[in-house]
Amino acid sequence: MTSQTPQAVAVMAFSLEDEDDGAFQAALSFVDECVLDEEVEDVAALRATSLMQRHDGFKPTASIMGVETSFGAQGGYELTPTASAIPTKTRDLAASNREKLRRRTELNERKKLLRKAGIYGDANWMSKDSRLEIAYLHERVEKLQLDLQVLQCRKSRRPATQTEVQDPSDAMASALEIPKVWEEISSRQQRRVKEAERENARLKLAVQRQRMVASCMSNLVRKRARHLTSDCSTFTDLTFSNQNIVHVLSSRSGGAGDFPLLFRHLETAHQEVDAVFASNGLSNMVLTPSDVHIREGVDGKYLEAFSNKVLPFGLRAATEATWDHFKGSEKHRGNGNIYEKTAKNLDDPYTIIEEFTKEMHSKNARADIKVQQLIRRYVEPDRDIVIWVSVAEPAEIKHKMLRGLTYHLRGYAMTKRSPASTPEHEISQLQCVSLISLEPEAEAMYGSETVRAVTNFLIVTAAQKMQAHQDRIENALVDKQLKRHGMTA
């Protein structure tokens, strides 16, 4: 073996050191390729520890992740598996990292499921409908709080000496019957308020559109009128035009002379009121649903619609509200629109004669009718009856002209004290009946199909009108009660 100079020895040492450094880096890269994703942090920590050990003192053998790396004197290296295990601290760190990764995966899966269901992690996120609903509920809560304050103030003002003694049986009966009636009234009033709000919004938009259309039409009419005036001015003869003025007057005077048949029908209807209410069972009804019932009369001569409605109000208030409804124009609403109307009060304050033209509608059917009607109120000690009789001539039904087909209508609205009424909780009943009959020769003149179509149309409109009578009378009573207590509907 030849001797080497110190310079050669130094150069060899430097070359060995460079080769050792390269081998060490190759081993680290091999370890990086072998480790799992969740052990990256552990490998990085182990690499830092190994580098520190290398700087502190070079060792020919290092155990990394169960692989032994041996460095030879000639700069070569070899990798040999070793049985030495990873330190306990490193294993614990890897296990904790795997547990964190598993929890993070479960959390991500849970978030995905919540997002699919429409639930997001952001607590401030909210849909437009939810925001509008919350704003509406806030407004309702404020109104209810104000109402509560008003009621509390009134309750505090009442003297404590107003305690009354009730019969236990009467109190129990009232407690069982009255709450259900008020619950139904409350639900109907809530629907009424919501429908009114929607109708107001719709009418505002409709009025805006109609104003624009009316403005455009008025401008067009003015322009057309100016053009026609200028075009026809040369053909106008003033002397001729002044001598040809025609006065058009109504052929019906509107007096009592046009209603002799209706007055006879009215007297007959008043005489038969007890028989009519006994035949349909209204005379024995107490607390029943307020639905409208329809039935056919004897031998199919007439059709009948009747209903019974419970009103938890005093008899006097109910009778006045009923008469106010039938003597005004509210009774014509509910199943159509009035074109024109002529009404006259006779010497009797409880008798009204009317003549009007009205459009009635039921589902897809529509009819224009001309009506003569007589209304009278009969005040009796234990009940109040409003009777109306009318003669109508439909002008058009389902776009088929039916001039001359006349039908007769007889209606009753009886208000009386309910048998379930008590001095503490007064209850009234509103019972309505409508009888419709056609002329005897109608089927021979117009055919069975036409008569059937007219009959179905009339009975449906009568039921709609009866339901409208009930709702408007109830609304009037509720509004008066609220005004009496200083509140508005």
Coordinates of C-alpha atoms in Angstrom, one line a residue:
M1 CA 0.0 0.0 0.0
T2 CA 1.5 3.3 -1.1
S3 CA 1.7 6.2 1.2
Q4 CA -0.3 9.3 0.5
T5 CA 0.6 12.8 1.0
P6 CA -1.3 15.0 3.5
Q7 CA -2.7 17.0 0.6
A8 CA -4.1 13.9 -1.0
V9 CA -5.6 12.7 2.3
A10 CA -7.3 16.1 2.7
V11 CA -8.7 16.0 -0.8
M12 CA -10.0 12.4 -0.2
A13 CA -11.6 13.5 3.1
F14 CA -13.4 16.3 1.3
S15 CA -14.6 14.0 -1.4
L16 CA -15.8 11.5 1.1
E17 CA -17.6 14.1 3.0
D18 CA -19.4 15.3 -0.2
E19 CA -20.3 11.7 -1.1
D20 CA -21.7 11.1 2.4
D21 CA -23.8 14.3 2.1
G22 CA -25.2 13.1 -1.2
A23 CA -26.0 9.7 0.2
F24 CA -27.7 11.2 3.2
Q25 CA -29.9 13.4 1.0
A26 CA -30.8 10.4 -1.2
A27 CA -31.9 8.4 1.8
L28 CA -34.1 11.3 3.0
S29 CA -35.8 11.5 -0.4
F30 CA -36.4 7.7 -0.4
V31 CA -38.1 8.1 3.0
D32 CA -40.3 10.9 1.7
E33 CA -41.6 8.7 -1.1
C34 CA -42.4 5.8 1.3
V35 CA -44.3 7.7 4.0
L36 CA -48.1 8.2 4.0
D37 CA -49.8 11.6 3.6
E38 CA -50.8 11.9 7.2
E39 CA -47.2 11.2 8.4
V40 CA -45.6 14.2 6.5
E41 CA -45.3 16.3 9.6
D42 CA -43.6 13.4 11.5
V43 CA -41.1 12.9 8.7
A44 CA -40.3 16.6 8.6
A45 CA -39.7 16.6 12.3
L46 CA -37.5 13.4 12.0
R47 CA -35.6 15.0 9.1
A48 CA -34.8 18.1 11.2
T49 CA -33.7 15.9 14.1
S50 CA -31.4 13.9 11.8
L51 CA -29.9 17.0 10.3
M52 CA -29.2 18.3 13.8
Q53 CA -27.5 15.0 14.7
R54 CA -25.4 15.2 11.5
H55 CA -24.2 18.7 12.3
D56 CA -23.4 17.6 15.9
G57 CA -21.5 14.6 14.9
F58 CA -21.4 12.4 11.8
K59 CA -22.5 8.8 12.4
P60 CA -22.0 6.1 9.7
T61 CA -25.3 4.4 10.5
A62 CA -28.8 6.1 10.9
S63 CA -32.2 4.4 11.5
I64 CA -35.0 6.2 9.7
M65 CA -38.5 4.8 9.6
G66 CA -37.3 1.3 10.0
V67 CA -34.6 1.5 7.3
E68 CA -30.9 1.3 8.2
T69 CA -28.5 3.3 6.0
S70 CA -24.8 2.3 6.2
F71 CA -22.0 4.4 4.7
G72 CA -18.9 2.7 3.6
A73 CA -15.3 4.0 3.5
Q74 CA -15.4 4.3 -0.3
G75 CA -18.4 6.6 -0.3
G76 CA -21.0 3.9 -1.1
Y77 CA -24.1 3.2 0.9
E78 CA -26.7 0.4 1.3
L79 CA -30.2 0.3 2.8
T80 CA -31.0 -2.5 5.2
P81 CA -34.3 -2.9 7.1
T82 CA -33.9 -2.8 10.8
A83 CA -36.1 -4.1 13.6
S84 CA -35.7 -0.8 15.6
A85 CA -39.1 0.8 15.9
I86 CA -40.0 4.5 15.7
P87 CA -39.7 6.3 19.1
T88 CA -42.7 6.3 21.3
K89 CA -43.2 10.1 21.0
T90 CA -43.1 9.9 17.2
R91 CA -45.7 7.1 17.1
D92 CA -48.0 9.1 19.4
L93 CA -47.7 12.1 17.2
A94 CA -48.5 10.1 14.1
A95 CA -51.5 8.5 15.8
S96 CA -52.8 11.9 16.9
N97 CA -52.4 13.3 13.4
R98 CA -54.3 10.3 12.0
E99 CA -57.1 10.9 14.5
K100 CA -57.2 14.6 13.5
L101 CA -57.4 13.7 9.8
R102 CA -60.3 11.3 10.5
R103 CA -62.2 13.9 12.5
R104 CA -61.6 16.5 9.8
T105 CA -62.9 14.0 7.1
E106 CA -66.1 13.3 9.2
L107 CA -66.7 17.0 9.7
N108 CA -66.4 17.7 6.0
E109 CA -68.8 14.9 5.2
R110 CA -71.3 16.3 7.7
K111 CA -71.0 19.8 6.2
K112 CA -71.7 18.4 2.7
L113 CA -74.9 16.7 4.0
L114 CA -76.0 20.0 5.7
R115 CA -75.3 22.0 2.5
K116 CA -77.5 19.5 0.5
A117 CA -80.3 20.0 3.0
G118 CA -80.0 23.8 2.7
I119 CA -78.3 24.4 6.0
Y120 CA -75.1 26.5 5.9
G121 CA -72.5 27.2 8.4
D122 CA -72.9 30.9 8.2
A123 CA -75.4 31.9 10.9
N124 CA -76.2 35.2 9.1
W125 CA -77.2 33.5 5.8
M126 CA -81.0 33.6 5.2
S127 CA -83.3 33.4 2.2
K128 CA -85.4 36.3 1.0
D129 CA -88.6 34.6 2.0
S130 CA -87.3 34.0 5.5
R131 CA -86.3 37.6 5.9
L132 CA -89.7 38.8 4.7
E133 CA -91.5 36.4 7.0
I134 CA -89.4 37.5 10.0
A135 CA -90.1 41.2 9.2
Y136 CA -93.9 40.4 9.0
L137 CA -93.7 38.5 12.3
H138 CA -91.9 41.4 14.0
E139 CA -94.6 43.7 12.9
R140 CA -97.3 41.4 14.2
V141 CA -95.5 41.0 17.5
E142 CA -95.4 44.8 17.9
K143 CA -99.2 45.1 17.2
L144 CA -99.9 42.3 19.6
Q145 CA -97.8 44.0 22.3
L146 CA -99.7 47.2 21.8
D147 CA -103.0 45.4 22.1
L148 CA -101.8 43.7 25.2
Q149 CA -100.9 47.0 26.8
V150 CA -104.3 48.4 26.0
L151 CA -106.0 45.4 27.5
Q152 CA -103.9 45.5 30.6
C153 CA -104.7 49.2 31.1
R154 CA -108.4 48.6 30.8
K155 CA -108.2 45.6 33.2
S156 CA -106.5 47.7 35.8
R157 CA -109.2 50.4 35.5
R158 CA -112.0 48.0 36.3
P159 CA -113.2 48.1 39.9
A160 CA -112.7 45.0 41.9
T161 CA -116.4 44.9 42.9
Q162 CA -117.6 43.7 39.6
T163 CA -117.4 40.0 40.5
E164 CA -120.5 38.1 39.6
V165 CA -121.7 34.7 40.7
Q166 CA -122.6 32.2 37.9
D167 CA -124.5 29.0 38.0
P168 CA -121.9 26.2 37.6
S169 CA -123.9 24.3 35.0
D170 CA -124.4 27.5 32.9
A171 CA -120.7 28.4 33.1
M172 CA -119.7 24.9 32.1
A173 CA -122.1 25.0 29.1
S174 CA -120.8 28.3 28.0
A175 CA -117.2 27.2 28.4
L176 CA -117.8 24.3 26.1
E177 CA -119.7 26.1 23.3
I178 CA -118.4 29.7 23.1
P179 CA -114.6 29.2 22.5
K180 CA -115.1 27.1 19.4
V181 CA -117.3 29.8 17.9
W182 CA -114.8 32.5 18.6
E183 CA -112.0 30.4 17.3
E184 CA -113.8 30.1 14.0
I185 CA -114.5 33.8 13.9
S186 CA -110.8 34.6 14.6
S187 CA -109.6 32.3 11.8
R188 CA -112.1 33.9 9.4
Q189 CA -111.0 37.4 10.4
Q190 CA -107.3 36.5 9.9
R191 CA -108.1 35.3 6.4
R192 CA -110.1 38.5 5.8
V193 CA -107.1 40.7 6.8
K194 CA -104.7 38.7 4.6
E195 CA -107.1 38.8 1.7
A196 CA -107.6 42.5 2.1
E197 CA -103.8 43.1 2.2
R198 CA -103.3 41.1 -1.0
E199 CA -106.3 42.8 -2.7
N200 CA -105.0 46.3 -1.8
A201 CA -101.6 45.5 -3.3
R202 CA -103.3 44.1 -6.4
L203 CA -105.6 47.1 -6.7
K204 CA -102.7 49.6 -6.4
L205 CA -101.0 48.0 -9.4
A206 CA -104.2 47.8 -11.3
V207 CA -105.0 51.5 -10.7
Q208 CA -101.5 52.5 -11.8
R209 CA -101.9 50.5 -15.1
Q210 CA -105.5 51.9 -15.6
R211 CA -104.3 55.4 -15.1
M212 CA -101.7 55.0 -17.8
V213 CA -104.2 53.4 -20.2
A214 CA -106.7 56.1 -19.4
S215 CA -104.2 58.9 -20.1
C216 CA -103.2 57.4 -23.4
M217 CA -106.9 56.8 -24.4
S218 CA -107.9 60.4 -23.5
N219 CA -105.1 61.8 -25.6
L220 CA -106.1 59.6 -28.6
V221 CA -109.8 60.6 -28.1
R222 CA -108.9 64.3 -28.0
K223 CA -106.9 64.0 -31.2
R224 CA -109.6 62.1 -32.9
A225 CA -112.2 64.6 -31.9
R226 CA -110.2 67.5 -33.2
H227 CA -109.7 65.7 -36.5
L228 CA -113.4 64.9 -36.8
T229 CA -114.5 68.4 -35.9
S230 CA -112.2 69.9 -38.5
D231 CA -113.3 67.3 -41.2
C232 CA -117.1 67.7 -40.6
S233 CA -117.3 71.4 -39.9
T234 CA -118.1 72.2 -43.5
F235 CA -121.2 69.9 -43.5
T236 CA -122.8 71.2 -40.3
D237 CA -126.1 73.0 -40.6
L238 CA -126.9 74.8 -37.3
T239 CA -130.5 75.5 -38.1
F240 CA -131.2 71.8 -38.8
S241 CA -129.4 70.5 -35.8
N242 CA -131.2 72.8 -33.4
Q243 CA -134.6 71.4 -34.5
N244 CA -133.9 67.7 -34.1
I245 CA -133.4 67.1 -30.3
V246 CA -134.7 63.8 -29.0
H247 CA -135.4 63.3 -25.3
V248 CA -135.1 59.6 -24.1
L249 CA -136.8 58.6 -20.9
S250 CA -137.0 55.3 -19.0
S251 CA -140.1 53.3 -19.7
R252 CA -140.2 52.2 -16.0
S253 CA -141.1 54.9 -13.5
G254 CA -139.7 53.0 -10.6
G255 CA -142.9 53.5 -8.5
A256 CA -145.0 51.1 -6.7
G257 CA -147.2 50.7 -9.7
D258 CA -144.6 48.4 -11.3
F259 CA -144.5 46.0 -8.3
P260 CA -148.0 44.7 -7.7
L261 CA -147.0 41.1 -8.3
L262 CA -144.1 41.4 -5.9
F263 CA -146.2 42.8 -3.1
R264 CA -148.5 39.8 -3.4
H265 CA -145.5 37.5 -3.4
L266 CA -144.2 39.3 -0.3
E267 CA -147.4 38.8 1.7
T268 CA -147.4 35.1 0.7
A269 CA -143.8 34.7 1.8
H270 CA -144.5 36.3 5.2
Q271 CA -147.4 33.9 5.8
E272 CA -145.3 30.8 4.9
V273 CA -142.2 31.7 6.9
D274 CA -142.8 29.2 9.7
A275 CA -143.6 26.4 7.2
V276 CA -140.5 27.1 5.2
F277 CA -138.2 27.0 8.3
A278 CA -139.9 23.9 9.6
S279 CA -139.6 22.0 6.3
N280 CA -135.8 22.4 6.0
G281 CA -135.1 21.9 9.8
L282 CA -133.8 25.4 10.5
S283 CA -136.4 26.0 13.3
N284 CA -134.7 23.3 15.4
M285 CA -131.0 24.0 14.6
V286 CA -128.9 25.5 17.4
L287 CA -125.1 25.1 17.0
T288 CA -124.4 23.7 13.6
P289 CA -121.8 24.5 10.9
S290 CA -122.5 27.6 8.9
D291 CA -122.2 25.8 5.5
V292 CA -124.8 26.4 2.8
H293 CA -127.1 23.5 2.1
I294 CA -128.9 22.9 -1.2
R295 CA -132.0 20.8 -1.8
E296 CA -134.8 20.4 -4.4
G297 CA -138.3 21.3 -3.5
V298 CA -141.5 19.3 -3.9
D299 CA -141.9 17.8 -7.4
G300 CA -138.8 19.8 -8.5
K301 CA -140.9 23.0 -8.7
Y302 CA -138.2 25.0 -6.9
L303 CA -134.6 24.8 -5.6
E304 CA -133.7 25.8 -2.1
A305 CA -130.5 26.9 -0.4
F306 CA -130.4 27.5 3.4
S307 CA -127.8 28.0 6.1
N308 CA -127.6 28.5 9.9
K309 CA -124.8 30.7 11.4
V310 CA -124.1 31.3 15.1
L311 CA -123.1 34.8 16.1
P312 CA -121.7 35.3 19.6
F313 CA -123.3 38.8 19.8
G314 CA -126.4 40.3 21.3
L315 CA -129.7 40.0 19.6
R316 CA -130.2 43.7 19.1
A317 CA -126.7 44.2 17.6
A318 CA -127.2 41.2 15.3
T319 CA -130.7 42.4 14.0
E320 CA -129.4 45.9 13.3
A321 CA -126.4 44.6 11.5
T322 CA -128.6 42.4 9.4
W323 CA -131.0 45.1 8.4
D324 CA -128.1 47.6 7.7
H325 CA -126.7 45.0 5.4
F326 CA -129.9 44.3 3.4
K327 CA -131.0 47.9 3.1
G328 CA -127.7 49.0 1.7
S329 CA -125.7 48.0 -1.4
E330 CA -123.6 45.4 0.4
K331 CA -126.2 42.7 -0.3
H332 CA -125.5 42.9 -4.1
R333 CA -121.9 41.9 -3.7
G334 CA -120.4 38.4 -3.4
N335 CA -121.5 37.0 -6.7
G336 CA -121.3 39.8 -9.3
N337 CA -121.2 43.5 -10.0
I338 CA -124.0 46.2 -10.3
Y339 CA -124.2 48.1 -13.6
E340 CA -127.0 50.5 -12.6
K341 CA -129.5 50.7 -9.7
T342 CA -132.6 52.6 -8.8
A343 CA -133.9 52.3 -5.2
K344 CA -136.8 54.0 -3.5
N345 CA -138.0 54.1 0.1
L346 CA -141.7 54.1 0.6
D347 CA -143.6 55.6 3.5
D348 CA -142.9 52.5 5.5
P349 CA -139.2 52.8 6.8
Y350 CA -138.8 49.1 6.6
T351 CA -139.8 48.6 2.9
I352 CA -137.5 49.2 -0.1
I353 CA -138.1 48.7 -3.8
E354 CA -135.2 48.3 -6.2
E355 CA -134.6 47.9 -9.9
F356 CA -131.1 47.2 -11.1
T357 CA -129.0 45.5 -13.8
K358 CA -126.3 43.1 -12.5
E359 CA -123.6 40.8 -13.8
M360 CA -123.5 37.5 -12.0
H361 CA -120.7 35.0 -12.3
S362 CA -120.1 31.4 -11.2
K363 CA -116.8 29.7 -12.1
N364 CA -116.6 30.0 -15.9
A365 CA -120.3 31.1 -16.4
R366 CA -121.5 34.6 -16.6
A367 CA -125.0 36.2 -16.8
D368 CA -126.4 39.7 -17.2
I369 CA -129.8 40.0 -15.4
K370 CA -132.4 42.7 -15.0
V371 CA -134.1 42.5 -11.6
Q372 CA -137.0 44.1 -9.8
Q373 CA -136.9 43.5 -6.1
L374 CA -138.9 44.3 -3.0
I375 CA -137.4 44.1 0.5
R376 CA -139.3 44.4 3.8
R377 CA -138.3 44.0 7.5
Y378 CA -140.7 42.4 10.0
V379 CA -139.8 43.1 13.7
E380 CA -141.3 40.6 16.1
P381 CA -140.7 40.2 19.9
D382 CA -138.5 37.2 19.8
R383 CA -137.1 37.4 16.2
D384 CA -136.4 39.8 13.4
I385 CA -137.1 38.8 9.7
V386 CA -136.0 40.3 6.5
I387 CA -137.9 39.0 3.4
W388 CA -137.1 39.9 -0.2
V389 CA -138.8 38.8 -3.4
S390 CA -137.6 39.5 -6.9
V391 CA -138.3 38.9 -10.6
A392 CA -135.2 38.5 -12.8
E393 CA -134.8 38.2 -16.5
P394 CA -131.3 36.8 -17.6
A395 CA -130.0 38.5 -20.7
E396 CA -127.0 36.3 -21.3
I397 CA -125.7 33.0 -19.9
K398 CA -122.5 31.3 -21.2
H399 CA -122.7 33.7 -24.2
K400 CA -126.1 32.4 -25.2
M401 CA -128.9 34.9 -25.3
L402 CA -131.9 33.8 -23.1
R403 CA -134.1 36.9 -23.2
G404 CA -137.6 36.3 -21.8
L405 CA -136.6 33.4 -19.5
T406 CA -137.9 34.8 -16.2
Y407 CA -137.3 33.3 -12.7
H408 CA -138.6 34.3 -9.3
L409 CA -136.5 34.5 -6.1
R410 CA -137.8 34.5 -2.5
G411 CA -135.3 35.1 0.3
Y412 CA -135.4 35.0 4.1
A413 CA -133.0 36.3 6.7
M414 CA -134.1 35.5 10.3
T415 CA -132.2 36.7 13.3
K416 CA -133.2 35.3 16.7
R417 CA -131.8 34.5 20.1
S418 CA -130.1 31.1 20.3
P419 CA -131.4 28.5 22.8
A420 CA -127.7 28.2 24.0
S421 CA -127.7 31.9 25.0
T422 CA -127.1 32.9 28.6
P423 CA -127.3 36.3 30.4
E424 CA -123.5 36.2 30.7
H425 CA -122.8 35.0 27.1
E426 CA -125.5 36.1 24.7
I427 CA -125.6 34.2 21.4
S428 CA -127.7 34.9 18.3
Q429 CA -128.5 32.9 15.2
L430 CA -128.7 34.1 11.6
Q431 CA -130.7 31.8 9.4
C432 CA -131.0 32.4 5.6
V433 CA -133.1 30.7 3.0
S434 CA -133.3 31.3 -0.8
L435 CA -136.0 29.7 -3.0
I436 CA -135.6 29.8 -6.8
S437 CA -138.3 28.9 -9.2
L438 CA -138.6 29.2 -13.0
E439 CA -141.7 29.9 -15.1
P440 CA -143.8 26.8 -15.7
E441 CA -143.5 27.1 -19.5
A442 CA -139.8 27.6 -19.5
E443 CA -138.8 24.0 -20.3
A444 CA -141.3 23.9 -23.2
M445 CA -140.0 27.1 -24.6
Y446 CA -136.3 26.8 -24.2
G447 CA -135.6 23.1 -23.8
S448 CA -134.5 20.9 -20.9
E449 CA -130.7 21.5 -21.4
T450 CA -131.1 25.3 -21.3
V451 CA -133.3 25.1 -18.3
R452 CA -130.9 22.8 -16.5
A453 CA -128.0 25.1 -17.3
V454 CA -129.9 28.1 -16.0
T455 CA -131.0 26.3 -12.9
N456 CA -127.5 25.1 -12.0
F457 CA -126.1 28.6 -12.5
L458 CA -128.8 30.2 -10.4
I459 CA -128.5 27.8 -7.4
V460 CA -124.7 28.2 -7.3
T461 CA -124.9 32.0 -7.4
A462 CA -127.6 31.9 -4.7
A463 CA -125.3 29.8 -2.5
Q464 CA -122.4 32.2 -3.1
K465 CA -124.6 35.2 -2.3
M466 CA -125.8 33.6 0.9
Q467 CA -122.3 33.0 2.1
A468 CA -121.4 36.6 1.3
H469 CA -124.4 37.7 3.4
Q470 CA -123.1 35.7 6.4
D471 CA -119.5 36.9 6.1
R472 CA -120.4 40.6 5.7
I473 CA -122.8 40.7 8.6
E474 CA -120.3 38.9 10.8
N475 CA -117.6 41.4 9.7
A476 CA -119.8 44.3 10.5
L477 CA -120.4 43.0 14.0
V478 CA -116.7 42.4 14.6
D479 CA -115.8 45.9 13.4
K480 CA -118.4 47.5 15.7
Q481 CA -117.1 45.5 18.6
L482 CA -113.5 46.5 18.0
K483 CA -114.5 50.2 17.6
R484 CA -116.4 50.0 20.8
H485 CA -113.2 48.9 22.6
G486 CA -111.0 51.5 20.8
M487 CA -109.4 49.1 18.3
T488 CA -109.5 48.8 14.6
A489 CA -109.7 45.7 12.5

